[in-house]
Coordinates of C-alpha atoms in Angstrom, one line a residue:
Chain A
M1 CA 2.5 -36.2 -18.8
P2 CA 4.1 -36.9 -22.2
L3 CA 1.5 -36.9 -25.0
T4 CA 1.6 -39.0 -28.2
N5 CA 0.9 -37.3 -31.5
T6 CA -2.8 -38.0 -31.4
S7 CA -3.5 -38.1 -27.6
L8 CA -6.0 -36.0 -25.7
A9 CA -5.4 -36.4 -22.0
N10 CA -7.3 -35.2 -19.1
T11 CA -4.8 -33.9 -16.5
H12 CA -7.0 -32.3 -13.9
A13 CA -10.7 -32.2 -13.0
Y14 CA -12.4 -30.0 -10.4
K15 CA -16.0 -30.1 -9.6
S16 CA -17.3 -26.5 -9.8
F17 CA -20.9 -25.3 -9.3
G18 CA -22.3 -28.7 -10.2
G19 CA -20.3 -28.8 -13.4
W20 CA -16.6 -29.6 -14.0
T21 CA -13.5 -27.5 -14.7
K22 CA -11.1 -29.8 -16.5
H23 CA -7.7 -29.3 -18.0
Y24 CA -6.4 -31.3 -21.0
G25 CA -3.2 -31.8 -22.8
H26 CA -3.0 -32.6 -26.5
S27 CA -0.6 -32.6 -29.4
S28 CA -1.3 -29.6 -31.7
K29 CA -0.6 -30.0 -35.4
T30 CA -1.1 -26.3 -36.0
L31 CA 1.4 -25.3 -33.3
N32 CA 3.7 -28.2 -33.7
C33 CA 3.9 -28.8 -30.0
D34 CA 2.0 -30.2 -27.0
M35 CA -0.6 -27.8 -25.7
R36 CA -2.9 -27.5 -22.7
F37 CA -6.5 -26.1 -22.5
A38 CA -9.2 -25.8 -19.9
I39 CA -12.9 -26.4 -20.3
F40 CA -15.8 -25.8 -18.0
L41 CA -18.6 -28.2 -18.7
P42 CA -21.8 -27.0 -17.1
P43 CA -24.1 -29.4 -15.2
Q44 CA -26.6 -29.6 -18.1
T45 CA -24.0 -31.7 -20.0
A46 CA -24.2 -34.4 -17.3
S47 CA -27.7 -35.3 -18.5
G48 CA -26.7 -35.6 -22.1
A49 CA -27.5 -32.1 -23.2
K50 CA -25.3 -30.4 -25.8
V51 CA -24.4 -26.8 -24.9
P52 CA -22.9 -23.8 -26.9
V53 CA -19.2 -22.9 -26.3
L54 CA -17.8 -19.6 -25.2
Y55 CA -14.0 -19.3 -26.0
W56 CA -11.9 -17.3 -23.6
L57 CA -8.6 -15.8 -24.7
S58 CA -6.2 -14.7 -21.9
G59 CA -3.8 -11.9 -21.8
L60 CA 0.0 -11.6 -21.6
T61 CA 1.8 -14.1 -19.2
C62 CA -1.4 -16.2 -18.6
T63 CA -2.0 -19.9 -19.2
D64 CA -5.1 -22.1 -19.4
E65 CA -5.5 -21.6 -15.6
N66 CA -5.9 -17.9 -14.8
F67 CA -9.4 -17.4 -16.0
M68 CA -10.8 -20.6 -14.5
Q69 CA -9.2 -19.8 -11.1
K70 CA -9.9 -16.1 -10.8
A71 CA -12.8 -14.9 -13.0
G72 CA -15.7 -16.6 -11.1
A73 CA -17.3 -17.4 -14.4
Q74 CA -18.4 -21.0 -13.7
R75 CA -21.2 -19.9 -11.4
V76 CA -23.0 -18.0 -14.2
A77 CA -22.0 -20.5 -16.9
A78 CA -23.5 -23.3 -14.8
E79 CA -26.8 -21.4 -14.6
L80 CA -26.9 -20.5 -18.3
G81 CA -25.8 -23.8 -19.6
V82 CA -22.7 -22.6 -21.5
A83 CA -19.3 -24.4 -21.8
I84 CA -16.2 -22.2 -21.6
V85 CA -12.9 -23.2 -23.3
A86 CA -9.7 -21.4 -22.3
P87 CA -6.6 -22.2 -24.4
D88 CA -3.0 -21.3 -23.4
T89 CA -1.6 -18.0 -24.7
S90 CA 1.2 -19.4 -26.9
P91 CA 2.9 -22.5 -28.0
R92 CA 4.9 -24.2 -25.3
G93 CA 7.9 -26.5 -24.9
D94 CA 11.7 -26.5 -24.8
D95 CA 12.1 -26.2 -28.5
V96 CA 9.7 -23.3 -28.9
A97 CA 11.4 -19.9 -29.5
D98 CA 11.1 -17.5 -26.6
D99 CA 12.2 -14.0 -25.5
E100 CA 13.2 -12.7 -22.1
S101 CA 10.5 -10.1 -22.0
C102 CA 6.9 -10.8 -21.0
D103 CA 5.4 -9.3 -24.1
L104 CA 7.0 -11.5 -26.7
G105 CA 7.4 -15.3 -27.1
K106 CA 5.9 -17.8 -24.6
G107 CA 2.8 -16.4 -22.9
A108 CA 2.6 -13.7 -25.6
G109 CA 1.4 -15.4 -28.8
F110 CA -0.9 -12.5 -29.7
Y111 CA -3.2 -14.8 -31.6
V112 CA -1.4 -14.3 -34.9
N113 CA 0.2 -16.6 -37.5
A114 CA 3.8 -15.7 -37.4
V115 CA 5.6 -15.5 -40.7
Q116 CA 9.1 -14.5 -39.5
S117 CA 11.9 -16.8 -38.3
P118 CA 12.3 -18.2 -35.6
W119 CA 8.6 -17.7 -34.6
S120 CA 6.9 -19.2 -37.6
K121 CA 7.8 -22.8 -36.7
H122 CA 5.3 -22.7 -33.8
Y123 CA 3.5 -19.4 -33.3
R124 CA 0.3 -19.9 -35.2
M125 CA -2.2 -19.1 -32.5
Y126 CA -4.7 -17.6 -34.9
D127 CA -5.2 -20.8 -36.8
Y128 CA -5.1 -22.8 -33.6
V129 CA -7.9 -20.9 -31.9
M130 CA -9.9 -20.4 -35.2
D131 CA -9.7 -24.0 -36.5
E132 CA -7.9 -26.8 -34.6
L133 CA -9.1 -26.1 -31.1
P134 CA -12.9 -25.7 -32.0
A135 CA -12.7 -28.9 -34.2
L136 CA -11.2 -30.8 -31.3
I137 CA -13.7 -29.4 -28.8
E138 CA -16.7 -30.1 -31.0
A139 CA -15.5 -33.7 -31.8
T140 CA -14.8 -34.5 -28.1
F141 CA -17.2 -32.8 -25.8
P142 CA -21.0 -32.5 -25.5
V143 CA -21.2 -29.2 -27.3
T144 CA -23.1 -27.7 -30.2
D145 CA -21.4 -25.8 -33.1
K146 CA -22.7 -22.5 -31.7
R147 CA -19.7 -20.4 -30.5
S148 CA -19.0 -17.0 -29.0
I149 CA -15.6 -15.6 -28.0
F150 CA -14.2 -13.2 -25.5
G151 CA -10.9 -12.3 -23.9
H152 CA -8.8 -9.9 -21.9
S153 CA -6.1 -7.4 -23.0
M154 CA -4.0 -9.4 -25.6
G155 CA -6.9 -11.9 -25.5
G156 CA -9.4 -9.1 -26.1
H157 CA -7.5 -8.2 -29.2
G158 CA -7.5 -11.8 -30.2
A159 CA -11.2 -12.2 -29.7
L160 CA -12.1 -9.1 -31.6
V161 CA -9.8 -10.0 -34.5
L162 CA -11.1 -13.5 -34.8
A163 CA -14.7 -12.3 -34.8
L164 CA -14.1 -9.4 -37.2
R165 CA -12.2 -11.5 -39.7
N166 CA -14.8 -14.3 -39.7
P167 CA -18.4 -12.9 -39.7
G168 CA -20.8 -15.7 -38.9
R169 CA -18.2 -17.8 -37.1
F170 CA -19.1 -16.4 -33.7
N171 CA -22.6 -15.4 -32.5
S172 CA -21.1 -12.6 -30.3
V173 CA -17.8 -11.2 -29.2
S174 CA -16.7 -9.3 -26.1
A175 CA -13.5 -8.0 -24.5
F176 CA -12.2 -6.7 -21.2
S177 CA -9.5 -4.0 -21.7
P178 CA -8.6 -5.1 -25.2
I179 CA -5.4 -4.0 -27.0
S180 CA -7.7 -2.2 -29.5
N181 CA -5.3 -0.8 -32.0
P182 CA -2.1 -2.8 -31.8
V183 CA -0.4 -1.3 -34.9
N184 CA -0.3 2.0 -32.9
C185 CA 0.9 0.8 -29.4
P186 CA 4.2 -0.5 -28.1
W187 CA 3.0 -4.0 -27.2
G188 CA 1.5 -4.5 -30.7
Q189 CA 4.4 -2.9 -32.6
K190 CA 6.9 -5.1 -30.8
A191 CA 5.0 -8.3 -31.3
F192 CA 3.9 -7.6 -34.8
S193 CA 7.5 -6.6 -35.9
A194 CA 8.8 -9.9 -34.5
Y195 CA 6.0 -12.2 -35.6
L196 CA 4.9 -10.6 -38.9
G197 CA 7.9 -8.6 -40.1
K198 CA 8.0 -5.1 -41.7
D199 CA 5.0 -5.3 -44.1
K200 CA 2.3 -3.3 -42.3
T201 CA -0.4 -4.6 -44.7
V202 CA 0.0 -7.9 -42.9
W203 CA -0.3 -6.1 -39.5
A204 CA -3.6 -4.6 -40.6
D205 CA -5.2 -8.1 -40.6
Y206 CA -4.6 -8.3 -36.9
D207 CA -5.8 -4.9 -35.8
A208 CA -9.3 -4.7 -34.4
S209 CA -9.7 -1.0 -35.0
L210 CA -8.6 -1.2 -38.7
L211 CA -10.8 -4.3 -39.2
M212 CA -13.8 -2.8 -37.5
R213 CA -13.5 0.4 -39.6
M214 CA -13.8 -1.7 -42.8
A215 CA -16.4 -4.1 -41.5
E216 CA -19.6 -4.7 -43.6
K217 CA -20.9 -7.8 -41.8
F218 CA -21.4 -7.5 -38.1
T219 CA -21.1 -9.6 -34.9
P220 CA -22.7 -8.2 -31.7
A221 CA -19.7 -6.7 -29.7
L222 CA -19.3 -5.7 -26.1
V223 CA -16.2 -4.0 -24.6
D224 CA -15.6 -3.0 -20.9
Q225 CA -12.7 -0.8 -19.9
G226 CA -11.6 0.3 -16.5
L227 CA -10.5 4.0 -16.3
A228 CA -7.9 3.2 -13.6
D229 CA -6.2 0.7 -16.0
E230 CA -2.5 1.4 -15.9
F231 CA -2.2 0.4 -19.6
L232 CA -5.2 2.4 -20.9
E233 CA -3.5 5.3 -22.7
Q234 CA -0.3 3.8 -24.0
Q235 CA -1.4 0.3 -24.9
L236 CA -5.2 -0.2 -25.1
K237 CA -6.7 2.8 -26.9
P238 CA -10.4 2.0 -26.8
E239 CA -11.0 5.4 -28.5
A240 CA -9.6 4.0 -31.7
L241 CA -12.1 1.1 -31.6
E242 CA -15.0 3.5 -30.8
A243 CA -14.1 5.7 -33.7
A244 CA -13.9 2.7 -36.0
A245 CA -17.3 1.5 -34.9
K246 CA -18.8 4.9 -35.5
A247 CA -17.3 4.9 -39.0
S248 CA -18.7 1.5 -40.0
E249 CA -21.9 1.7 -37.8
Y250 CA -20.6 -1.4 -36.1
P251 CA -22.9 -2.7 -33.2
L252 CA -20.3 -2.1 -30.5
T253 CA -21.2 -1.3 -26.9
L254 CA -18.2 0.1 -25.1
N255 CA -18.5 0.9 -21.4
R256 CA -15.9 2.8 -19.3
W257 CA -15.8 2.2 -15.5
E258 CA -14.4 4.6 -13.0
G259 CA -11.8 3.1 -10.6
F260 CA -11.3 -0.3 -12.2
D261 CA -7.9 -1.4 -13.2
H262 CA -6.4 -4.1 -15.6
S263 CA -6.7 -7.0 -13.1
Y264 CA -8.9 -10.0 -12.6
Y265 CA -10.7 -8.0 -9.9
F266 CA -12.1 -6.0 -12.9
I267 CA -12.9 -9.1 -14.9
S268 CA -14.6 -10.9 -12.1
S269 CA -16.8 -7.8 -11.4
F270 CA -18.2 -7.8 -14.9
V271 CA -17.9 -11.4 -16.1
E272 CA -21.5 -12.1 -15.3
S273 CA -22.7 -9.4 -17.7
H274 CA -20.4 -10.7 -20.5
L275 CA -21.8 -14.3 -20.0
R276 CA -25.4 -13.1 -20.1
F277 CA -24.6 -11.0 -23.2
H278 CA -23.2 -14.1 -25.0
A279 CA -25.9 -16.4 -23.7
S280 CA -28.5 -14.1 -25.2
H281 CA -26.8 -14.5 -28.6
L282 CA -26.1 -18.3 -28.3
S283 CA -29.7 -19.3 -27.4
Chain B
M1 CA 8.0 -1.6 1.5
P2 CA 9.7 -1.5 5.0
L3 CA 7.3 -0.6 7.8
T4 CA 8.0 1.4 10.9
N5 CA 6.9 0.1 14.2
T6 CA 3.6 1.8 14.2
S7 CA 2.8 2.1 10.5
L8 CA -0.2 0.8 8.6
A9 CA 0.4 1.0 4.9
N10 CA -1.9 0.4 2.0
T11 CA 0.1 -1.5 -0.6
H12 CA -2.5 -2.5 -3.2
A13 CA -6.1 -1.4 -3.9
Y14 CA -8.4 -3.1 -6.5
K15 CA -11.9 -2.0 -7.2
S16 CA -14.2 -5.0 -6.9
F17 CA -17.9 -5.2 -7.4
G18 CA -18.3 -1.6 -6.4
G19 CA -16.2 -2.0 -3.3
W20 CA -12.5 -2.3 -2.8
T21 CA -10.1 -5.2 -2.2
K22 CA -7.1 -3.7 -0.4
H23 CA -3.9 -5.1 1.0
Y24 CA -2.1 -3.6 3.9
G25 CA 1.2 -4.0 5.7
H26 CA 1.7 -3.3 9.4
S27 CA 4.1 -4.0 12.2
S28 CA 2.6 -6.7 14.5
K29 CA 3.5 -6.5 18.2
T30 CA 2.0 -9.9 18.9
L31 CA 4.0 -11.6 16.1
N32 CA 7.1 -9.4 16.4
C33 CA 7.4 -8.9 12.7
D34 CA 5.8 -7.1 9.7
M35 CA 2.6 -8.6 8.5
R36 CA 0.2 -8.3 5.6
F37 CA -3.6 -8.6 5.5
A38 CA -6.3 -8.1 2.9
I39 CA -9.6 -6.4 3.5
F40 CA -12.7 -6.2 1.2
L41 CA -14.7 -3.0 1.9
P42 CA -18.2 -3.3 0.4
P43 CA -19.7 -0.4 -1.4
Q44 CA -21.9 0.5 1.6
T45 CA -18.9 1.9 3.4
A46 CA -18.3 4.5 0.7
S47 CA -21.4 6.4 1.9
G48 CA -20.2 6.3 5.5
A49 CA -22.0 3.2 6.7
K50 CA -20.3 0.9 9.2
V51 CA -20.5 -2.8 8.3
P52 CA -19.8 -6.0 10.2
V53 CA -16.6 -8.0 9.6
L54 CA -16.2 -11.6 8.5
Y55 CA -12.7 -12.9 9.2
W56 CA -11.3 -15.5 6.8
L57 CA -8.4 -17.8 7.8
S58 CA -6.6 -19.5 4.9
G59 CA -5.1 -23.0 4.7
L60 CA -1.5 -24.2 4.4
T61 CA 0.9 -22.4 2.1
C62 CA -1.6 -19.5 1.5
T63 CA -1.1 -15.8 2.1
D64 CA -3.5 -12.8 2.4
E65 CA -4.1 -13.1 -1.4
N66 CA -5.5 -16.5 -2.2
F67 CA -9.0 -16.1 -0.9
M68 CA -9.4 -12.6 -2.4
Q69 CA -8.3 -13.8 -5.8
K70 CA -10.0 -17.1 -6.1
A71 CA -13.1 -17.5 -3.8
G72 CA -15.4 -15.1 -5.6
A73 CA -16.7 -13.8 -2.3
Q74 CA -16.6 -10.1 -3.1
R75 CA -19.7 -10.3 -5.2
V76 CA -21.9 -11.6 -2.4
A77 CA -20.2 -9.5 0.3
A78 CA -20.9 -6.4 -1.8
E79 CA -24.5 -7.3 -1.9
L80 CA -24.8 -8.1 1.8
G81 CA -22.7 -5.2 3.1
V82 CA -20.1 -7.3 4.9
A83 CA -16.4 -6.5 5.1
I84 CA -14.0 -9.5 4.8
V85 CA -10.6 -9.5 6.4
A86 CA -8.0 -12.1 5.4
P87 CA -4.7 -12.3 7.4
D88 CA -1.6 -14.1 6.3
T89 CA -1.2 -17.7 7.6
S90 CA 2.0 -17.2 9.7
P91 CA 4.5 -14.7 10.8
R92 CA 6.9 -13.7 8.0
G93 CA 10.3 -12.3 7.5
D94 CA 14.0 -13.3 7.3
D95 CA 14.4 -13.8 11.0
V96 CA 11.3 -15.9 11.5
A97 CA 11.9 -19.6 12.1
D98 CA 10.9 -21.8 9.2
D99 CA 10.9 -25.5 8.1
E100 CA 11.5 -27.0 4.7
S101 CA 8.1 -28.7 4.7
C102 CA 4.9 -27.0 3.7
D103 CA 3.0 -28.0 6.9
L104 CA 5.3 -26.3 9.5
G105 CA 6.8 -22.8 9.8
K106 CA 6.0 -20.1 7.3
G107 CA 2.6 -20.5 5.7
A108 CA 1.6 -23.0 8.4
G109 CA 1.1 -21.0 11.7
F110 CA -1.9 -23.2 12.6
Y111 CA -3.5 -20.3 14.5
V112 CA -1.8 -21.3 17.8
N113 CA 0.4 -19.5 20.3
A114 CA 3.7 -21.5 20.2
V115 CA 5.5 -22.1 23.5
Q116 CA 8.5 -24.1 22.1
S117 CA 11.8 -22.7 20.9
P118 CA 12.5 -21.5 18.2
W119 CA 8.8 -21.0 17.3
S120 CA 7.6 -19.0 20.3
K121 CA 9.5 -15.8 19.3
H122 CA 7.0 -15.1 16.5
Y123 CA 4.4 -17.9 16.1
R124 CA 1.4 -16.4 18.0
M125 CA -1.3 -16.5 15.4
Y126 CA -4.0 -17.3 17.9
D127 CA -3.5 -14.0 19.7
Y128 CA -2.9 -12.1 16.5
V129 CA -6.2 -13.2 15.0
M130 CA -8.1 -13.0 18.3
D131 CA -7.0 -9.6 19.5
E132 CA -4.4 -7.5 17.6
L133 CA -5.9 -7.8 14.2
P134 CA -9.6 -7.1 15.1
A135 CA -8.5 -4.2 17.3
L136 CA -6.5 -2.7 14.4
I137 CA -9.4 -3.3 11.9
E138 CA -12.0 -1.8 14.2
A139 CA -9.8 1.3 14.9
T140 CA -9.0 1.9 11.3
F141 CA -11.9 0.9 9.0
P142 CA -15.6 1.8 8.9
V143 CA -16.7 -1.4 10.6
T144 CA -18.8 -2.3 13.6
D145 CA -17.8 -4.6 16.4
K146 CA -19.9 -7.4 15.1
R147 CA -17.7 -10.3 13.9
S148 CA -18.0 -13.7 12.4
I149 CA -15.2 -16.0 11.3
F150 CA -14.6 -18.7 8.7
G151 CA -11.7 -20.6 7.0
H152 CA -10.4 -23.5 5.0
S153 CA -8.5 -26.6 6.1
M154 CA -5.9 -25.3 8.6
G155 CA -7.9 -22.1 8.6
G156 CA -11.2 -24.0 9.2
H157 CA -9.5 -25.5 12.2
G158 CA -8.4 -22.0 13.3
A159 CA -11.9 -20.5 12.8
L160 CA -13.6 -23.3 14.8
V161 CA -11.0 -23.1 17.6
L162 CA -11.3 -19.3 18.0
A163 CA -15.1 -19.4 18.0
L164 CA -15.3 -22.4 20.4
R165 CA -12.8 -20.9 22.9
N166 CA -14.5 -17.5 22.9
P167 CA -18.3 -17.8 23.0
G168 CA -19.9 -14.5 22.2
R169 CA -16.8 -13.1 20.4
F170 CA -18.2 -14.2 17.0
N171 CA -21.8 -14.2 15.9
S172 CA -21.2 -17.3 13.7
V173 CA -18.5 -19.6 12.5
S174 CA -18.0 -21.7 9.4
A175 CA -15.4 -23.9 7.7
F176 CA -14.6 -25.5 4.4
S177 CA -12.8 -28.9 4.8
P178 CA -11.5 -28.1 8.3
I179 CA -8.8 -30.0 10.1
S180 CA -11.4 -31.1 12.6
N181 CA -9.4 -33.2 15.1
P182 CA -5.7 -32.1 14.8
V183 CA -4.5 -34.1 17.8
N184 CA -5.4 -37.2 15.8
C185 CA -4.0 -36.4 12.4
P186 CA -0.5 -36.2 10.9
W187 CA -0.7 -32.4 10.1
G188 CA -1.9 -31.5 13.6
Q189 CA 0.5 -33.9 15.4
K190 CA 3.5 -32.5 13.6
A191 CA 2.6 -28.9 14.0
F192 CA 1.4 -29.2 17.7
S193 CA 4.6 -31.2 18.6
A194 CA 6.8 -28.4 17.2
Y195 CA 4.8 -25.4 18.4
L196 CA 3.3 -26.7 21.6
G197 CA 5.6 -29.5 22.8
K198 CA 4.8 -32.8 24.4
D199 CA 2.0 -31.7 26.9
K200 CA -1.2 -32.9 25.2
T201 CA -3.3 -30.9 27.6
V202 CA -2.0 -27.9 25.8
W203 CA -2.9 -29.5 22.4
A204 CA -6.5 -30.0 23.6
D205 CA -7.0 -26.2 23.7
Y206 CA -6.5 -26.2 19.9
D207 CA -8.6 -29.1 18.9
A208 CA -12.1 -28.3 17.5
S209 CA -13.6 -31.7 18.2
L210 CA -12.3 -31.8 21.8
L211 CA -13.5 -28.2 22.4
M212 CA -16.9 -28.8 20.8
R213 CA -17.5 -31.9 22.8
M214 CA -17.0 -29.9 26.1
A215 CA -18.9 -26.8 24.9
E216 CA -21.7 -25.3 27.0
K217 CA -22.1 -22.0 25.2
F218 CA -22.8 -22.1 21.5
T219 CA -22.0 -20.2 18.3
P220 CA -24.0 -21.1 15.2
A221 CA -21.6 -23.3 13.1
L222 CA -21.6 -24.5 9.5
V223 CA -19.1 -26.9 7.9
D224 CA -19.0 -28.0 4.2
Q225 CA -16.8 -31.0 3.2
G226 CA -16.1 -32.4 -0.3
L227 CA -16.2 -36.2 -0.5
A228 CA -13.5 -36.3 -3.2
D229 CA -11.1 -34.3 -0.9
E230 CA -7.7 -36.0 -1.1
F231 CA -7.1 -35.2 2.6
L232 CA -10.5 -36.2 4.0
E233 CA -9.7 -39.5 5.7
Q234 CA -6.2 -39.0 6.9
Q235 CA -6.2 -35.3 7.9
L236 CA -9.7 -33.7 8.1
K237 CA -11.9 -36.2 10.1
P238 CA -15.2 -34.4 10.0
E239 CA -16.8 -37.4 11.7
A240 CA -14.9 -36.4 14.9
L241 CA -16.5 -33.0 14.8
E242 CA -19.9 -34.5 14.1
A243 CA -19.7 -36.9 17.1
A244 CA -18.6 -34.0 19.3
A245 CA -21.5 -31.9 18.2
K246 CA -23.9 -34.7 18.9
A247 CA -22.4 -35.2 22.4
S248 CA -22.8 -31.6 23.4
E249 CA -25.9 -30.9 21.3
Y250 CA -23.9 -28.2 19.5
P251 CA -25.7 -26.3 16.7
L252 CA -23.5 -27.6 13.9
T253 CA -24.7 -28.1 10.3
L254 CA -22.2 -30.3 8.5
N255 CA -22.8 -31.0 4.8
R256 CA -20.9 -33.5 2.6
W257 CA -20.7 -33.0 -1.1
E258 CA -20.1 -35.7 -3.7
G259 CA -17.3 -35.0 -6.2
F260 CA -15.8 -31.8 -4.6
D261 CA -12.2 -31.8 -3.7
H262 CA -10.0 -29.6 -1.4
S263 CA -9.4 -26.7 -3.9
Y264 CA -10.7 -23.3 -4.3
Y265 CA -13.1 -24.7 -6.9
F266 CA -14.9 -26.2 -3.9
I267 CA -14.7 -23.0 -1.9
S268 CA -16.0 -20.8 -4.7
S269 CA -18.9 -23.1 -5.3
F270 CA -20.2 -22.8 -1.7
V271 CA -18.9 -19.4 -0.6
E272 CA -22.2 -17.7 -1.3
S273 CA -24.0 -20.0 1.2
H274 CA -21.4 -19.3 3.8
L275 CA -21.6 -15.5 3.4
R276 CA -25.4 -15.6 3.6
F277 CA -25.2 -17.8 6.7
H278 CA -22.9 -15.3 8.4
A279 CA -24.9 -12.3 7.2
S280 CA -28.0 -13.8 8.8
H281 CA -26.2 -13.8 12.1
L282 CA -24.5 -10.5 11.8
S283 CA -27.6 -8.4 10.9

């Protein structure tokens, strides 16, 4: 449905495990376009309770739907009394710049603030997830201002970068198969070249391994990585994050799992442990 | 990939909760075409144990993928030591008759043996699920000959019909939002007219409510139905099944749930209780 400048519109609502998985559209000032997000409201909110919020950032090609449909997180979030918010992965709409490939443009916002034309007009996912979306969520829904953040692949990169650059903003951070060192992998180099230009000092602000190596204030961090992940060696590079954590004595737990790949079958197998990790830091 | 007449080919394998979600292609003699199915093998099979099999029949438009991706069943099946097999919902391929609508033809096999042209050449999903697929599964995978069956919507209809017509074949049967009385609803009347022709005595062999009303041998049966289901009144008619169970004193548990709709958000919310129901009858 078309949205006015200020509207927030519920488009879908699905009862899930006693709570509700809902999708909303709204007009984003940061991104200069209409956006969608999903929210799971656990059953505790029905009786007036306010709950903490766990933000989920999805990977390449995803929307606000994938995590809610495939991860199986609502069961545990309903038990723990945690809301989950899943934004889309890029600005959207006919006048938003795009690229034919799946790793640049729509579905591939990389959670950065683009400074290069034509991307800078809309691609400001860092600010959107950092400021506009939480302000909207906290003004609209029965939630507290306690927040944690997690994500997958490109979204794991986004979650780590947001937490590392803003100590105290999130109670905890976790990632499945994150792009851990984007300045040194093809996906990151392609996206950062387009969105951020040639100045690699700007790139460093969006690289979890570089940020973690310099960190002085810490957010509890958990990473799970499948060893049968087809992107492990070329794109994900968890060893860079591990070395950075060692250098700064960052409280990172990084688990490697034999046989698991990059899919939601991996995420769904470990999502319960991530939710319990975050709940322990949100309570 | 193209399949030879006798080949069984593993096309995808995803580690899930310590077990494996796998997809296979094979050449079906019953359906006269190449088919796909999914199987979840729980971790118990890795150490040589044989496990019982729970067959899942999907609803309109689905394939072998939907249940495995969205229901969240692997977590519980891994705990209980039960394999799950999910066939496709119709014959497939370029030479298989189809219809433009979503409730007839491909994706809408209705688990019947068609007797009308052009459908009868391939549309024999009843025999495929009843005989060919279990024989293939039991000859190929580390499973016992203990079987239960469940499904959703059109697949709930299929599961109930297969169990009702073959007492002793399945240890238990369950359904989410089944098409309970297809001879009296638009979906069923359209499909049965096309596949089965005008003779309504043939239709009666595929109607769960008519079969349950006449039943003398029983299979434990569980049905869950959401009360916000958009198809409840016109297509699903659980009251017909309930009345039939009352007439024959059939051991049917039918639960109605406020707020839940026809989606996988409903299925995922209750799949654990279905798996535990079946496991209690398979052990």
